[in-house]
Amino acid sequence: LQKGADGAQGDDSAMLKTAVAQWLNESQPQPDPPFNSQEKCGRGFNHDVTGKLLCPMDYNWADADVRAAIKEYHPDFHVTADSWPSFLYADGKYDLKNPARGLFKGKYLVMTFRCIFTSPSSAQHELGSGDMARTSQQSRTPQWSCHHVARLLKMNTVQP
């Protein structure tokens, strides 16, 4: 059982590496340079697109001084496990009075969830379109996906 779980986790990781690079390359404005799904260099805080997504909500990534300080590990700009990155929030918007508003509703986080727990193609559906909120229909589900983890867990709908 553990061997199967480890294999599934490896498959999910490999699939996401390619999928996330593709999603980011398709975003507007397009990243410059574009992401290569086979390489990790130039990601994280070293790329403006991923840096913005990883930037803690406490800081303004649009400020060049902030970007430089984060990249140079300036002591006034710590990025720790306690920092909430912008990709966790819907539209990267943080409500200081209600930090839970929009939390875990970020576009790429929801797409990743869909990719793993429903199917990679479900991640491509427009967020909020309502398509994914409907119960999936057995007649429209390919045979191979009937054994998908989400089906086994009886997760029939996904609502961001």
Backbone as JSON, one array per atom type, in Angstrom:
{
  "sequence": "LQKGADGAQGDDSAMLKTAVAQWLNESQPQPDPPFNSQEKCGRGFNHDVTGKLLCPMDYNWADADVRAAIKEYHPDFHVTADSWPSFLYADGKYDLKNPARGLFKGKYLVMTFRCIFTSPSSAQHELGSGDMARTSQQSRTPQWSCHHVARLLKMNTVQP",
  "N": [[0.82, -1.18, 0.0], [1.91, 1.23, 0.85], [3.96, 1.51, -1.02], [2.5, 1.89, -3.37], [1.24, 4.32, -2.75], [3.46, 6.01, -2.55], [4.34, 5.9, -5.19], [2.18, 7.11, -6.51], [2.34, 9.67, -5.44], [4.78, 10.5, -6.5], [4.12, 10.47, -9.22], [2.17, 12.51, -9.25], [3.75, 14.71, -8.52], [5.58, 14.89, -10.66], [3.81, 15.36, -12.78], [2.72, 17.82, -11.99], [4.92, 19.51, -12.09], [5.31, 19.95, -14.81], [2.74, 20.88, -15.5], [2.3, 23.25, -13.94], [4.33, 24.93, -14.91], [3.4, 25.19, -17.53], [0.9, 26.46, -17.07], [1.76, 28.9, -16.0], [3.24, 29.89, -18.14], [1.19, 30.35, -19.92], [-0.13, 32.42, -18.78], [-1.18, 35.88, -18.49], [0.4, 39.0, -18.24], [2.65, 37.28, -20.48], [5.32, 35.33, -19.13], [8.71, 36.43, -18.97], [11.9, 35.45, -18.94], [10.27, 32.6, -20.54], [8.98, 29.73, -18.73], [10.7, 26.65, -18.36], [9.67, 23.43, -18.27], [11.32, 21.38, -17.52], [13.42, 22.33, -16.07], [14.58, 23.81, -13.02], [15.98, 26.04, -12.38], [16.12, 29.6, -12.16], [13.65, 30.03, -11.13], [11.35, 30.57, -8.39], [12.2, 33.2, -6.17], [13.85, 34.27, -8.0], [12.66, 34.8, -10.39], [10.38, 37.07, -11.82], [7.61, 36.44, -12.03], [7.12, 34.05, -10.5], [8.26, 34.95, -8.17], [6.52, 37.01, -7.4], [4.25, 35.48, -6.83], [5.17, 33.98, -4.67], [5.85, 35.89, -2.84], [5.5, 37.16, 0.41], [2.44, 38.26, 1.91], [2.83, 40.45, 3.46], [4.6, 42.12, 2.21], [5.33, 44.24, -0.63], [5.63, 43.17, -3.73], [5.8, 44.57, -6.09], [7.38, 46.72, -5.59], [10.59, 47.67, -6.29], [12.72, 47.87, -4.46], [11.89, 46.25, -2.36], [11.76, 43.75, -3.66], [14.51, 43.41, -4.23], [15.56, 43.36, -1.62], [14.37, 41.05, -0.55], [15.45, 39.08, -2.24], [18.11, 39.33, -1.56], [18.19, 38.44, 1.01], [17.74, 40.25, 3.13], [17.72, 41.29, 6.53], [15.43, 42.65, 7.43], [13.45, 41.77, 5.83], [12.33, 39.08, 6.09], [11.51, 35.89, 4.89], [9.59, 33.4, 5.87], [8.35, 30.22, 7.15], [6.1, 31.05, 8.38], [5.16, 33.07, 6.86], [2.63, 34.21, 4.72], [2.21, 33.42, 1.48], [1.37, 35.18, -1.57], [0.1, 33.62, -3.54], [-1.7, 31.99, -2.25], [-4.01, 33.39, -1.85], [-7.15, 34.54, -3.19], [-6.98, 36.19, -6.2], [-4.64, 37.3, -5.25], [-5.15, 39.05, -3.21], [-5.21, 40.45, -0.02], [-6.92, 40.75, 2.99], [-6.54, 42.8, 5.55], [-8.07, 43.13, 7.84], [-9.58, 40.85, 7.9], [-8.02, 38.19, 7.63], [-8.61, 35.59, 6.76], [-10.3, 35.8, 4.63], [-10.63, 34.93, 1.34], [-8.48, 33.23, 1.56], [-6.68, 30.35, 0.61], [-7.88, 30.24, -1.86], [-6.58, 30.97, -4.08], [-5.81, 31.25, -7.55], [-3.84, 29.48, -8.8], [-3.41, 27.66, -6.76], [-5.93, 26.47, -6.45], [-6.15, 25.37, -9.01], [-4.08, 23.5, -8.9], [-5.03, 21.81, -6.89], [-7.32, 20.8, -8.17], [-6.11, 19.5, -10.31], [-4.76, 17.39, -9.06], [-6.74, 16.08, -7.45], [-9.09, 15.79, -8.96], [-8.86, 15.78, -11.97], [-6.22, 16.26, -14.39], [-7.21, 17.71, -16.62], [-9.39, 19.05, -15.57], [-8.35, 21.16, -14.21], [-7.97, 23.1, -16.05], [-10.37, 24.34, -16.49], [-12.22, 27.36, -16.34], [-11.98, 29.31, -13.44], [-14.61, 29.62, -11.16], [-16.55, 29.35, -13.07], [-18.57, 27.6, -12.75], [-18.74, 25.13, -13.93], [-17.23, 23.13, -12.71], [-18.49, 22.83, -10.33], [-20.69, 21.3, -10.65], [-22.04, 18.02, -10.31], [-20.05, 15.3, -11.23], [-20.54, 13.24, -14.11], [-21.02, 9.84, -14.54], [-21.23, 8.69, -17.07], [-19.77, 10.39, -18.67], [-17.23, 10.16, -17.84], [-13.97, 9.11, -18.44], [-12.91, 5.66, -18.7], [-10.45, 4.99, -17.47], [-10.18, 6.9, -15.46], [-11.92, 6.24, -13.48], [-10.8, 4.97, -11.38], [-9.49, 6.85, -10.08], [-8.15, 8.76, -7.37], [-9.86, 10.76, -6.33], [-12.4, 9.86, -7.09], [-12.53, 7.47, -5.69], [-12.63, 8.49, -3.14], [-15.06, 9.55, -3.17], [-15.36, 12.18, -3.98], [-17.12, 14.21, -5.62], [-17.59, 16.78, -6.48], [-16.04, 20.0, -6.96], [-15.47, 22.99, -5.45], [-14.23, 26.13, -5.64]],
  "CA": [[0.0, 0.0, 0.0], [2.8, 2.39, 0.93], [4.66, 1.61, -2.29], [1.55, 2.49, -4.3], [1.05, 5.73, -2.37], [4.69, 6.71, -2.93], [4.34, 6.01, -6.65], [1.16, 8.11, -6.88], [2.88, 10.99, -5.08], [5.8, 10.81, -7.5], [3.41, 10.79, -10.46], [1.56, 13.83, -9.07], [4.82, 15.72, -8.54], [6.1, 15.0, -12.03], [2.77, 15.97, -13.59], [2.58, 19.22, -11.59], [6.09, 20.26, -12.55], [5.01, 20.34, -16.18], [1.47, 21.62, -15.55], [2.46, 24.6, -13.4], [5.12, 25.69, -15.89], [2.5, 25.49, -18.65], [-0.09, 27.46, -16.63], [2.43, 30.19, -15.86], [3.59, 30.36, -19.49], [-0.04, 30.78, -20.59], [-0.71, 33.56, -18.07], [-0.99, 37.19, -19.1], [1.3, 38.96, -19.39], [3.48, 36.07, -20.54], [6.58, 35.5, -18.42], [9.92, 36.62, -19.75], [11.84, 34.37, -19.91], [9.25, 31.58, -20.25], [9.42, 28.63, -17.87], [10.99, 25.35, -18.94], [9.14, 22.46, -17.31], [12.35, 20.42, -17.15], [14.47, 22.97, -15.27], [14.12, 24.58, -11.87], [16.75, 27.28, -12.21], [15.41, 30.78, -12.6], [12.31, 30.08, -10.53], [11.34, 31.12, -7.04], [12.35, 34.65, -6.12], [14.72, 34.67, -9.1], [11.82, 35.13, -11.56], [9.36, 38.01, -11.37], [6.28, 35.83, -11.92], [7.07, 33.18, -9.32], [8.57, 35.8, -7.01], [5.27, 37.68, -7.0], [3.38, 34.46, -6.24], [5.76, 33.54, -3.41], [6.06, 37.03, -1.97], [4.57, 37.21, 1.54], [1.44, 39.31, 1.83], [3.33, 41.61, 4.22], [5.5, 42.91, 1.37], [4.84, 44.64, -1.94], [6.57, 42.69, -4.74], [5.91, 45.56, -7.16], [8.42, 47.67, -5.17], [11.91, 47.13, -6.66], [13.56, 47.77, -3.25], [11.42, 45.07, -1.64], [12.24, 42.59, -4.42], [15.96, 43.28, -4.02], [15.8, 42.98, -0.22], [13.99, 39.64, -0.38], [16.44, 38.26, -2.96], [19.42, 39.43, -0.86], [17.99, 37.95, 2.38], [17.87, 41.36, 4.07], [17.1, 40.9, 7.8], [14.12, 43.28, 7.62], [12.52, 41.17, 4.88], [12.39, 37.63, 6.25], [10.48, 35.03, 4.33], [9.64, 32.2, 6.7], [7.19, 29.33, 7.05], [4.96, 31.79, 8.92], [4.76, 34.08, 5.88], [1.57, 33.74, 3.83], [2.49, 33.88, 0.11], [0.2, 35.73, -2.27], [-0.61, 32.63, -4.35], [-2.74, 31.35, -1.45], [-5.19, 34.24, -1.79], [-7.88, 34.83, -4.42], [-6.48, 37.39, -6.87], [-3.5, 37.83, -4.51], [-5.65, 40.13, -2.35], [-5.18, 40.14, 1.41], [-7.73, 41.65, 3.8], [-5.86, 42.94, 6.84], [-9.06, 42.98, 8.92], [-10.1, 39.47, 7.86], [-7.01, 37.44, 6.88], [-9.14, 34.33, 6.21], [-11.07, 36.08, 3.41], [-9.91, 34.6, 0.11], [-7.38, 32.31, 1.84], [-6.75, 29.05, -0.07], [-8.71, 30.38, -3.05], [-5.73, 31.46, -5.16], [-6.02, 30.59, -8.83], [-2.94, 28.36, -9.05], [-3.62, 26.68, -5.7], [-7.15, 25.73, -6.81], [-5.84, 24.56, -10.2], [-3.27, 22.37, -8.44], [-5.94, 20.89, -6.19], [-8.14, 20.13, -9.19], [-5.23, 18.63, -11.09], [-4.45, 16.2, -8.27], [-7.88, 15.37, -6.87], [-10.14, 15.45, -9.93], [-8.11, 15.34, -13.15], [-5.45, 17.37, -14.95], [-8.0, 18.54, -17.53], [-10.32, 19.88, -14.8], [-7.63, 22.35, -13.78], [-8.03, 24.09, -17.13], [-11.66, 25.03, -16.5], [-12.21, 28.72, -15.79], [-12.4, 29.35, -12.06], [-15.86, 30.32, -10.94], [-17.47, 29.2, -14.19], [-19.66, 26.74, -12.33], [-18.63, 23.82, -14.56], [-16.66, 22.15, -11.81], [-19.34, 22.69, -9.16], [-21.69, 20.28, -10.96], [-21.66, 16.63, -10.04], [-19.54, 14.65, -12.44], [-21.43, 12.21, -14.62], [-20.3, 8.6, -14.82], [-21.21, 8.41, -18.5], [-18.81, 11.25, -19.34], [-15.93, 9.95, -17.23], [-13.21, 8.04, -19.1], [-12.79, 4.44, -17.9], [-9.24, 4.98, -16.65], [-10.25, 7.81, -14.32], [-12.83, 5.71, -12.46], [-9.99, 4.52, -10.25], [-8.78, 8.03, -9.59], [-8.28, 8.96, -5.93], [-11.04, 11.57, -6.03], [-13.57, 9.0, -7.25], [-12.53, 6.53, -4.57], [-12.99, 9.23, -1.93], [-16.4, 10.07, -3.42], [-15.29, 13.63, -4.17], [-17.79, 14.39, -6.89], [-17.62, 18.18, -6.87], [-14.98, 20.87, -6.48], [-15.91, 24.38, -5.44], [-13.14, 26.97, -5.14]],
  "C": [[0.88, 1.26, 0.0], [3.55, 2.6, -0.38], [3.77, 2.27, -3.35], [1.33, 3.97, -4.02], [2.27, 6.55, -2.77], [4.75, 6.91, -4.44], [3.36, 7.07, -7.13], [1.66, 9.52, -6.57], [3.94, 11.42, -6.09], [5.18, 11.19, -8.84], [2.79, 12.18, -10.4], [2.61, 14.93, -9.16], [5.35, 15.95, -9.94], [5.09, 15.71, -12.93], [2.65, 17.47, -13.27], [3.74, 20.08, -12.06], [5.86, 20.79, -13.96], [3.78, 21.24, -16.25], [1.63, 23.06, -15.07], [3.28, 25.47, -14.35], [4.24, 26.09, -17.07], [1.5, 26.57, -18.26], [0.55, 28.84, -16.55], [2.81, 30.76, -17.23], [2.37, 30.86, -20.25], [-0.67, 32.0, -19.93], [-0.41, 34.86, -18.81], [-0.59, 38.19, -18.03], [2.19, 37.71, -19.33], [4.82, 36.33, -19.86], [7.76, 35.64, -19.38], [11.11, 36.48, -18.82], [10.74, 33.37, -19.55], [9.85, 30.46, -19.4], [9.64, 27.37, -18.69], [10.58, 24.32, -17.91], [10.2, 21.47, -16.82], [13.45, 21.01, -16.27], [13.87, 23.79, -14.14], [14.86, 25.91, -11.74], [15.97, 28.46, -12.78], [13.99, 30.86, -12.09], [12.41, 30.67, -9.14], [11.43, 32.63, -7.07], [13.26, 35.16, -7.23], [13.95, 35.0, -10.38], [10.69, 36.02, -11.07], [7.99, 37.38, -11.17], [6.19, 34.96, -10.67], [7.41, 33.95, -8.05], [7.33, 36.49, -6.49], [4.33, 36.7, -6.32], [3.87, 34.02, -4.86], [5.92, 34.66, -2.38], [5.04, 37.04, -0.83], [3.63, 38.41, 1.41], [1.87, 40.57, 2.57], [4.14, 42.56, 3.36], [4.88, 43.18, 0.0], [5.87, 44.26, -3.01], [6.77, 43.7, -5.87], [6.99, 46.6, -6.85], [9.79, 47.03, -5.43], [12.82, 46.97, -5.45], [13.17, 46.53, -2.44], [11.91, 43.81, -2.34], [13.72, 42.35, -4.17], [16.26, 42.81, -2.6], [15.46, 41.51, 0.03], [15.03, 38.74, -1.03], [17.79, 38.24, -2.25], [19.34, 38.99, 0.6], [18.2, 39.05, 3.42], [17.13, 41.01, 5.37], [15.74, 41.53, 8.06], [13.05, 42.67, 6.71], [12.63, 39.64, 4.92], [11.21, 36.96, 5.55], [10.6, 33.7, 5.05], [8.41, 31.33, 6.45], [5.94, 30.01, 7.58], [4.47, 32.87, 7.97], [3.71, 33.48, 4.95], [1.83, 34.28, 2.43], [1.22, 34.29, -0.62], [-0.56, 34.69, -3.08], [-1.7, 31.9, -3.58], [-4.06, 32.1, -1.49], [-5.81, 34.47, -3.16], [-7.41, 36.18, -4.96], [-5.3, 38.03, -6.14], [-3.87, 38.97, -3.58], [-5.75, 39.65, -0.91], [-5.98, 41.19, 2.17], [-7.13, 41.68, 5.2], [-6.81, 42.71, 8.01], [-9.61, 41.56, 9.01], [-9.14, 38.62, 7.03], [-7.51, 36.13, 6.26], [-9.91, 34.56, 4.91], [-10.18, 35.81, 2.19], [-8.77, 33.62, 0.31], [-7.67, 30.93, 1.24], [-7.67, 29.08, -1.29], [-7.9, 30.93, -4.22], [-5.87, 30.61, -6.4], [-5.15, 29.35, -9.01], [-3.05, 27.29, -7.97], [-4.85, 25.82, -6.02], [-6.89, 24.85, -8.03], [-5.02, 23.33, -9.82], [-4.13, 21.34, -7.73], [-6.76, 20.1, -7.2], [-7.3, 19.12, -9.97], [-4.97, 17.32, -10.36], [-5.7, 15.4, -7.92], [-9.03, 15.11, -7.83], [-9.48, 14.91, -11.18], [-7.32, 16.52, -13.69], [-6.27, 18.27, -15.87], [-8.97, 19.44, -16.77], [-9.66, 21.16, -14.32], [-7.72, 23.46, -14.81], [-9.34, 24.86, -17.17], [-11.51, 26.39, -15.82], [-12.71, 28.68, -14.35], [-13.68, 30.15, -11.95], [-16.86, 30.17, -12.07], [-18.66, 28.34, -13.84], [-19.56, 25.34, -12.91], [-18.17, 22.77, -13.56], [-17.53, 21.95, -10.57], [-20.41, 21.63, -9.39], [-21.15, 18.9, -10.64], [-21.17, 16.0, -11.33], [-20.47, 13.52, -12.84], [-20.61, 11.0, -15.02], [-20.18, 8.35, -16.31], [-20.18, 9.24, -19.25], [-17.39, 11.05, -18.82], [-15.19, 8.84, -17.96], [-12.98, 6.86, -18.15], [-11.58, 4.49, -16.96], [-9.36, 5.86, -15.42], [-11.19, 7.32, -13.23], [-12.06, 5.26, -11.22], [-9.19, 5.66, -9.65], [-9.08, 8.23, -8.1], [-9.56, 9.72, -5.59], [-12.31, 10.73, -6.11], [-13.66, 8.04, -6.07], [-12.94, 7.21, -3.27], [-14.38, 9.85, -2.04], [-16.43, 11.61, -3.45], [-15.85, 13.92, -5.56], [-17.84, 15.84, -7.37], [-16.42, 18.91, -6.31], [-15.5, 22.28, -6.57], [-14.79, 25.22, -4.85], [-13.61, 27.9, -4.04]]
}
